[in-house]
Amino acid sequence: MLSPAFDIRQRFGLDAAGLRSVLDAALASGGDFAEIFLEYREYRSAFMEEDILKDTSESFSLGLGLRVWAGETTGYGYTNDLSMDKILRTARAASAVASSGRTIPALDLRLQEGGADVYRVIRPPDQAPFETKIALVREAYEACREFSPLIKKVKAAIQDQVQFIAVANSEGLLAIDRRPLVKLTCVGIAEKDGKRESGYSGGGGRVGWEHFAGPTSPAAIGREAAREAVELLDARDAPAGEMPVVLAPGHAGVLIHEAVGHLLEADFVRKKTSVFWNKSGRKVGSPAVTIYDDPTIPASRGSYAIDDEGTIPQKTLLIEKGVVRGLLQDKLCAKLMNRSLTGHGRRQDYTDYPIPRMANTYIDRGEDDPADIIRSVRKGLYAERFTGGQVEDSGKFTFSVSSGYLIEEGRLTAPVKQATLIGSNVDILKKIEMVGSDLAFGLPTGTCSKEGQDVPVNDGCPTLKISLMTVGGK
Amino acid sequence: MRPDPFAPGDDLALAERLVRFGRSCGADEIEVGIGEGEEFSVDVRMGQIENLVEAGSRYAGIRVIKDKRTAFASSSDMSEEALERLIRNAVKRAGLSQPDPFAGLADLSPIRIDPDALDIFDPEVIELEAKTKIRLALETERIALADKRISNSHGAGFSSHAARTYLAASNGFAGTYAKTFCGLGVGLQAGETDDLVEDDWHSSRIHFRDLESPEQIARTAVERTVRQLNPRKLGTRRVPVIFEPQMTGSLLGFLFGCISGTAVYQRSTFLADRLGQKIGRDELTVIDDGLMPRRVGTGPFDSEGIPAQRTVVVDHGVLKRFLCNTYASRKLGLPVTGNADGGGVGPNNFFLEPGPHDPAAIIRSCDRALLLIRTLGHGLNAVTGDISRGAFGLWIENGEIVYPVSEITIAGNLGDVLQSVEMIGSDLDFRSSIAGPTIKVAEMLVAGS
């Protein structure tokens, strides 16, 4: 095991004294705070379609982002040329926002110890030979293909990366992290009588290769993609209109992500553009609803040991029994709002400054038996799989159901496809009237976009009943 | 000769050197693209600068083929040591892929397009002073917030980008060009906390002088936002739907995904077997054109060095072409169209030809209809052509807009929509690389309460 200080010098050519002198340069013309974010990432992928392993890819990413605050203004610069001359030029560009002439000296750097213990890696993703990965892709591909003669096309891909980051700031923080991330995905396309449907499945997380065994084996992933595609061939269009909707455990967590998570990101609240800005401590939902965001769930795709500002993350209570309790904070919002850090400052890569983001967002388990929840609906929709969602600050959101079932007289009946659920968050939280005891997380392959920055996330929920929701079918 | 502050540097020589290095490592074919860019952006909100970003970067993308087996690599670590290591790895790794008779670089084209003739580089974008850019953003937001109906701002921003692309390949291709972009926009909210509406307006162009003024942008953003205040719900029904130009653009983006050669050979599009068939009304002509001067989607060659061209995709309702990179063209036995984009296929300027109708006349022609102004969500399925999205609109009765509607969804199928476009507007404006005018579709399902 190499020392962290050695790692930074080895990878970026900078030692503690070098980092300190860059921070001093960034604050030379004033400013309240300066931060260096160093990133080195290795990414590899392999892709199979049409029965052949079509190509492989390898990518190195190396760069540095420099941030300076002056009051509420952020100056940011980045470069992938790590010569001292270029780094100092980047520092000057970032410090263009500061002109107070007041100089706060940077403190000596001290390495921050520890962080959440979240990575679960026995066989590291970056150290396995490509042959190992290709065998996994092939296993998923073949299991999908062999599931049914109706499966006509299959695509399977594996992607793994290791991201090494170091954060140093003028408050004296020096923090480092080495984040593994793996994702295996499979798409199957089924055809019958000129009709075509596709199914999707995947697995992975902050894990090593040993993850792909048992119920999370590539074969299980391939079969699930095929099963969904084949079942959709016989699905009918979803009914349209207002009706009770039961959300299946796991995948429907994306609704919580869209309808609640985004609107409790501190920047939207600080700017009062979120519908929740004035609702702290106020009741917004039914007492059955408790929501957390937890970046410390071991092995989960949205987890991290430190955030992209070096903060050690915390499980954060957002809504407790229907009452707004917390926000997702980054450093800037926490400072401006005078609140404590939660460790939700994230960025896509060194070309971006951090903003408040979700990690693993979920609605906590309740007390209802999932079977009772379905039994309570006379006529409605059981939404099982989702392809994604979107929300705007006003709280209006949609999310897309790829597959589900009709509920008739308390029983799941015909499979249905392609429905869009639409609502507004203040409304939906009041209408969650039953919460199951069966909390689960969705496919660990999700990515969240905000302001053009993509970060890996995960979300979850137990079986949920929404008393009335607008369904757009065909 | 105009002065060129973004003149070609040494990276074409570097790319050619890496091509020779790859060949010496055993690659049969190799292609090296290098991009370098300079970026400036400023966000202002409530009259203050929020973020100011100034940066430059370089990266390289590499494709290696050995014994008809392909490997890709890319890097933002531009040290020659790292780049050579990547190429050596890629040549070795190609052996892990399986031979694919269709793999390989593009055939070298004799046609070369002069980048200067395309007018996609504006020196003024680079020469603009930071304080001018900040002033434009501040002014746009100030004008918008002066309107009392606006209650909050997402902020205004100005951004500019200058990029130079270099491409060298073992088929003998070597080329470079520079391109600029600039953009100005503002996002707004109106209404009370629990009944907010929001919208924005942006102008994005190659040339600084083609940008809309702060006044135009602010006024458009305000009008687009306040027209949604006090929305009603609609009962579920089938009605004619008028697509505003941006909504037509989004529909065309979906069409692009369905006619890309990659989707066709993967059979992940409902149009896979429809080449040469009538897929839409006679009035529908859809074109992809990489040669239009000063347009956002214009460039002299694609990511494989294929010269840009004009391709009629849908000609008077008949599906004439799929858009293909070299791989898709070989798989499908169809011509390449200059749409290679990284490993896949991308649009150049992809647009629906405008029709004869004034957009206001299209609205007046409807008894009862939905004017679709925004959508939310991802409900587009290329495999089936199905559309199902959250929507915001304006309700039309007796040829007039009567009130806004929200919390509705629209559903239909792209195939049906193309067959039922009844009127096409004259208002085509290239705001982005995919663009269309106002259109009226005979009927879609609108679901509400």
mmCIF file of N, CA and C in Angstrom, chain B residues 135-185:
data_model
loop_
_atom_site.group_PDB
_atom_site.id
_atom_site.type_symbol
_atom_site.label_atom_id
_atom_site.label_comp_id
_atom_site.label_asym_id
_atom_site.label_seq_id
_atom_site.Cartn_x
_atom_site.Cartn_y
_atom_site.Cartn_z
ATOM 1 N N ARG B 135 -21.744 41.619 -19.312
ATOM 2 C CA ARG B 135 -22.763 42.665 -19.470
ATOM 3 C C ARG B 135 -23.979 42.119 -20.220
ATOM 4 N N LEU B 136 -23.755 41.338 -21.271
ATOM 5 C CA LEU B 136 -24.875 40.793 -22.045
ATOM 6 C C LEU B 136 -25.766 39.908 -21.178
ATOM 7 N N ALA B 137 -25.136 39.062 -20.343
ATOM 8 C CA ALA B 137 -25.912 38.174 -19.473
ATOM 9 C C ALA B 137 -26.705 38.994 -18.456
ATOM 10 N N LEU B 138 -26.027 39.987 -17.837
ATOM 11 C CA LEU B 138 -26.698 40.813 -16.825
ATOM 12 C C LEU B 138 -27.879 41.569 -17.439
ATOM 13 N N GLU B 139 -27.651 42.069 -18.665
ATOM 14 C CA GLU B 139 -28.686 42.861 -19.307
ATOM 15 C C GLU B 139 -29.911 42.000 -19.641
ATOM 16 N N THR B 140 -29.653 40.786 -20.106
ATOM 17 C CA THR B 140 -30.760 39.892 -20.458
ATOM 18 C C THR B 140 -31.623 39.614 -19.230
ATOM 19 N N GLU B 141 -30.966 39.313 -18.101
ATOM 20 C CA GLU B 141 -31.740 39.014 -16.898
ATOM 21 C C GLU B 141 -32.461 40.254 -16.382
ATOM 22 N N ARG B 142 -31.769 41.411 -16.431
ATOM 23 C CA ARG B 142 -32.370 42.652 -15.921
ATOM 24 C C ARG B 142 -33.653 42.987 -16.678
ATOM 25 N N ILE B 143 -33.619 42.851 -17.996
ATOM 26 C CA ILE B 143 -34.801 43.176 -18.801
ATOM 27 C C ILE B 143 -35.949 42.219 -18.452
ATOM 28 N N ALA B 144 -35.613 40.932 -18.281
ATOM 29 C CA ALA B 144 -36.650 39.943 -17.962
ATOM 30 C C ALA B 144 -37.262 40.211 -16.591
ATOM 31 N N LEU B 145 -36.409 40.511 -15.603
ATOM 32 C CA LEU B 145 -36.913 40.703 -14.232
ATOM 33 C C LEU B 145 -37.676 42.010 -14.086
ATOM 34 N N ALA B 146 -37.500 42.934 -15.018
ATOM 35 C CA ALA B 146 -38.237 44.196 -14.951
ATOM 36 C C ALA B 146 -39.724 43.955 -15.182
ATOM 37 N N ASP B 147 -40.060 42.824 -15.773
ATOM 38 C CA ASP B 147 -41.466 42.501 -15.987
ATOM 39 C C ASP B 147 -42.063 42.008 -14.672
ATOM 40 N N LYS B 148 -43.089 42.686 -14.194
ATOM 41 C CA LYS B 148 -43.622 42.396 -12.855
ATOM 42 C C LYS B 148 -44.258 41.012 -12.745
ATOM 43 N N ARG B 149 -44.584 40.410 -13.870
ATOM 44 C CA ARG B 149 -45.209 39.082 -13.819
ATOM 45 C C ARG B 149 -44.193 37.987 -13.502
ATOM 46 N N ILE B 150 -42.893 38.319 -13.595
ATOM 47 C CA ILE B 150 -41.850 37.325 -13.331
ATOM 48 C C ILE B 150 -41.498 37.350 -11.851
ATOM 49 N N SER B 151 -41.543 36.170 -11.194
ATOM 50 C CA SER B 151 -41.327 36.137 -9.747
ATOM 51 C C SER B 151 -39.933 35.654 -9.345
ATOM 52 N N ASN B 152 -39.246 34.941 -10.216
ATOM 53 C CA ASN B 152 -37.927 34.439 -9.834
ATOM 54 C C ASN B 152 -37.131 34.116 -11.102
ATOM 55 N N SER B 153 -35.826 34.001 -10.911
ATOM 56 C CA SER B 153 -34.947 33.777 -12.056
ATOM 57 C C SER B 153 -34.080 32.558 -11.813
ATOM 58 N N HIS B 154 -33.946 31.722 -12.824
ATOM 59 C CA HIS B 154 -32.950 30.652 -12.781
ATOM 60 C C HIS B 154 -31.585 31.197 -13.173
ATOM 61 N N GLY B 155 -31.554 32.432 -13.621
ATOM 62 C CA GLY B 155 -30.304 33.047 -14.019
ATOM 63 C C GLY B 155 -30.172 33.151 -15.532
ATOM 64 N N ALA B 156 -29.249 34.004 -15.923
ATOM 65 C CA ALA B 156 -28.950 34.176 -17.340
ATOM 66 C C ALA B 156 -27.492 33.790 -17.550
ATOM 67 N N GLY B 157 -27.150 33.437 -18.768
ATOM 68 C CA GLY B 157 -25.774 33.040 -19.012
ATOM 69 C C GLY B 157 -25.312 33.356 -20.418
ATOM 70 N N PHE B 158 -24.028 33.640 -20.512
ATOM 71 C CA PHE B 158 -23.393 33.752 -21.818
ATOM 72 C C PHE B 158 -22.283 32.717 -21.862
ATOM 73 N N SER B 159 -22.175 32.019 -22.971
ATOM 74 C CA SER B 159 -21.054 31.090 -23.094
ATOM 75 C C SER B 159 -20.467 31.176 -24.491
ATOM 76 N N SER B 160 -19.191 30.934 -24.571
ATOM 77 C CA SER B 160 -18.563 30.872 -25.886
ATOM 78 C C SER B 160 -17.570 29.723 -25.896
ATOM 79 N N HIS B 161 -17.370 29.190 -27.082
ATOM 80 C CA HIS B 161 -16.543 28.006 -27.202
ATOM 81 C C HIS B 161 -15.840 28.074 -28.546
ATOM 82 N N ALA B 162 -14.568 27.824 -28.548
ATOM 83 C CA ALA B 162 -13.835 27.730 -29.813
ATOM 84 C C ALA B 162 -13.102 26.403 -29.801
ATOM 85 N N ALA B 163 -13.226 25.654 -30.876
ATOM 86 C CA ALA B 163 -12.623 24.326 -30.891
ATOM 87 C C ALA B 163 -11.936 24.088 -32.227
ATOM 88 N N ARG B 164 -10.826 23.354 -32.179
ATOM 89 C CA ARG B 164 -10.188 22.946 -33.418
ATOM 90 C C ARG B 164 -10.108 21.420 -33.437
ATOM 91 N N THR B 165 -10.476 20.852 -34.569
ATOM 92 C CA THR B 165 -10.475 19.406 -34.751
ATOM 93 C C THR B 165 -9.365 19.015 -35.723
ATOM 94 N N TYR B 166 -8.619 17.995 -35.354
ATOM 95 C CA TYR B 166 -7.585 17.454 -36.244
ATOM 96 C C TYR B 166 -7.898 15.983 -36.456
ATOM 97 N N LEU B 167 -7.731 15.513 -37.674
ATOM 98 C CA LEU B 167 -7.961 14.092 -37.919
ATOM 99 C C LEU B 167 -6.923 13.575 -38.916
ATOM 100 N N ALA B 168 -6.271 12.482 -38.544
ATOM 101 C CA ALA B 168 -5.326 11.843 -39.467
ATOM 102 C C ALA B 168 -5.590 10.341 -39.429
ATOM 103 N N ALA B 169 -5.463 9.679 -40.573
ATOM 104 C CA ALA B 169 -5.739 8.247 -40.627
ATOM 105 C C ALA B 169 -4.800 7.569 -41.605
ATOM 106 N N SER B 170 -4.677 6.255 -41.414
ATOM 107 C CA SER B 170 -3.731 5.506 -42.250
ATOM 108 C C SER B 170 -4.240 5.343 -43.681
ATOM 109 N N ASN B 171 -5.485 5.752 -43.966
ATOM 110 C CA ASN B 171 -5.945 5.725 -45.362
ATOM 111 C C ASN B 171 -5.457 6.951 -46.134
ATOM 112 N N GLY B 172 -4.678 7.805 -45.464
ATOM 113 C CA GLY B 172 -4.114 8.969 -46.135
ATOM 114 C C GLY B 172 -4.845 10.261 -45.827
ATOM 115 N N PHE B 173 -5.923 10.172 -45.058
ATOM 116 C CA PHE B 173 -6.663 11.400 -44.746
ATOM 117 C C PHE B 173 -5.910 12.223 -43.705
ATOM 118 N N ALA B 174 -5.871 13.542 -43.907
ATOM 119 C CA ALA B 174 -5.388 14.465 -42.879
ATOM 120 C C ALA B 174 -6.147 15.765 -43.066
ATOM 121 N N GLY B 175 -6.783 16.228 -42.019
ATOM 122 C CA GLY B 175 -7.553 17.462 -42.162
ATOM 123 C C GLY B 175 -7.739 18.143 -40.827
ATOM 124 N N THR B 176 -8.046 19.435 -40.881
ATOM 125 C CA THR B 176 -8.299 20.192 -39.657
ATOM 126 C C THR B 176 -9.246 21.339 -39.954
ATOM 127 N N TYR B 177 -10.045 21.697 -38.960
ATOM 128 C CA TYR B 177 -10.873 22.897 -39.087
ATOM 129 C C TYR B 177 -11.189 23.441 -37.703
ATOM 130 N N ALA B 178 -11.539 24.724 -37.666
ATOM 131 C CA ALA B 178 -11.901 25.369 -36.404
ATOM 132 C C ALA B 178 -13.345 25.813 -36.473
ATOM 133 N N LYS B 179 -13.982 25.845 -35.293
ATOM 134 C CA LYS B 179 -15.396 26.174 -35.235
ATOM 135 C C LYS B 179 -15.655 26.949 -33.952
ATOM 136 N N THR B 180 -16.562 27.884 -34.007
ATOM 137 C CA THR B 180 -16.924 28.642 -32.804
ATOM 138 C C THR B 180 -18.412 28.449 -32.504
ATOM 139 N N PHE B 181 -18.744 28.672 -31.245
ATOM 140 C CA PHE B 181 -20.149 28.724 -30.812
ATOM 141 C C PHE B 181 -20.268 29.857 -29.816
ATOM 142 N N CYS B 182 -21.424 30.469 -29.758
ATOM 143 C CA CYS B 182 -21.709 31.334 -28.627
ATOM 144 C C CYS B 182 -23.185 31.242 -28.305
ATOM 145 N N GLY B 183 -23.520 31.498 -27.074
ATOM 146 C CA GLY B 183 -24.918 31.365 -26.664
ATOM 147 C C GLY B 183 -25.264 32.349 -25.564
ATOM 148 N N LEU B 184 -26.505 32.806 -25.581
ATOM 149 C CA LEU B 184 -27.014 33.714 -24.549
ATOM 150 C C LEU B 184 -28.432 33.268 -24.223
ATOM 151 N N GLY B 185 -28.756 33.185 -22.924
ATOM 152 C CA GLY B 185 -30.107 32.742 -22.582
ATOM 153 C C GLY B 185 -30.475 33.082 -21.157
#
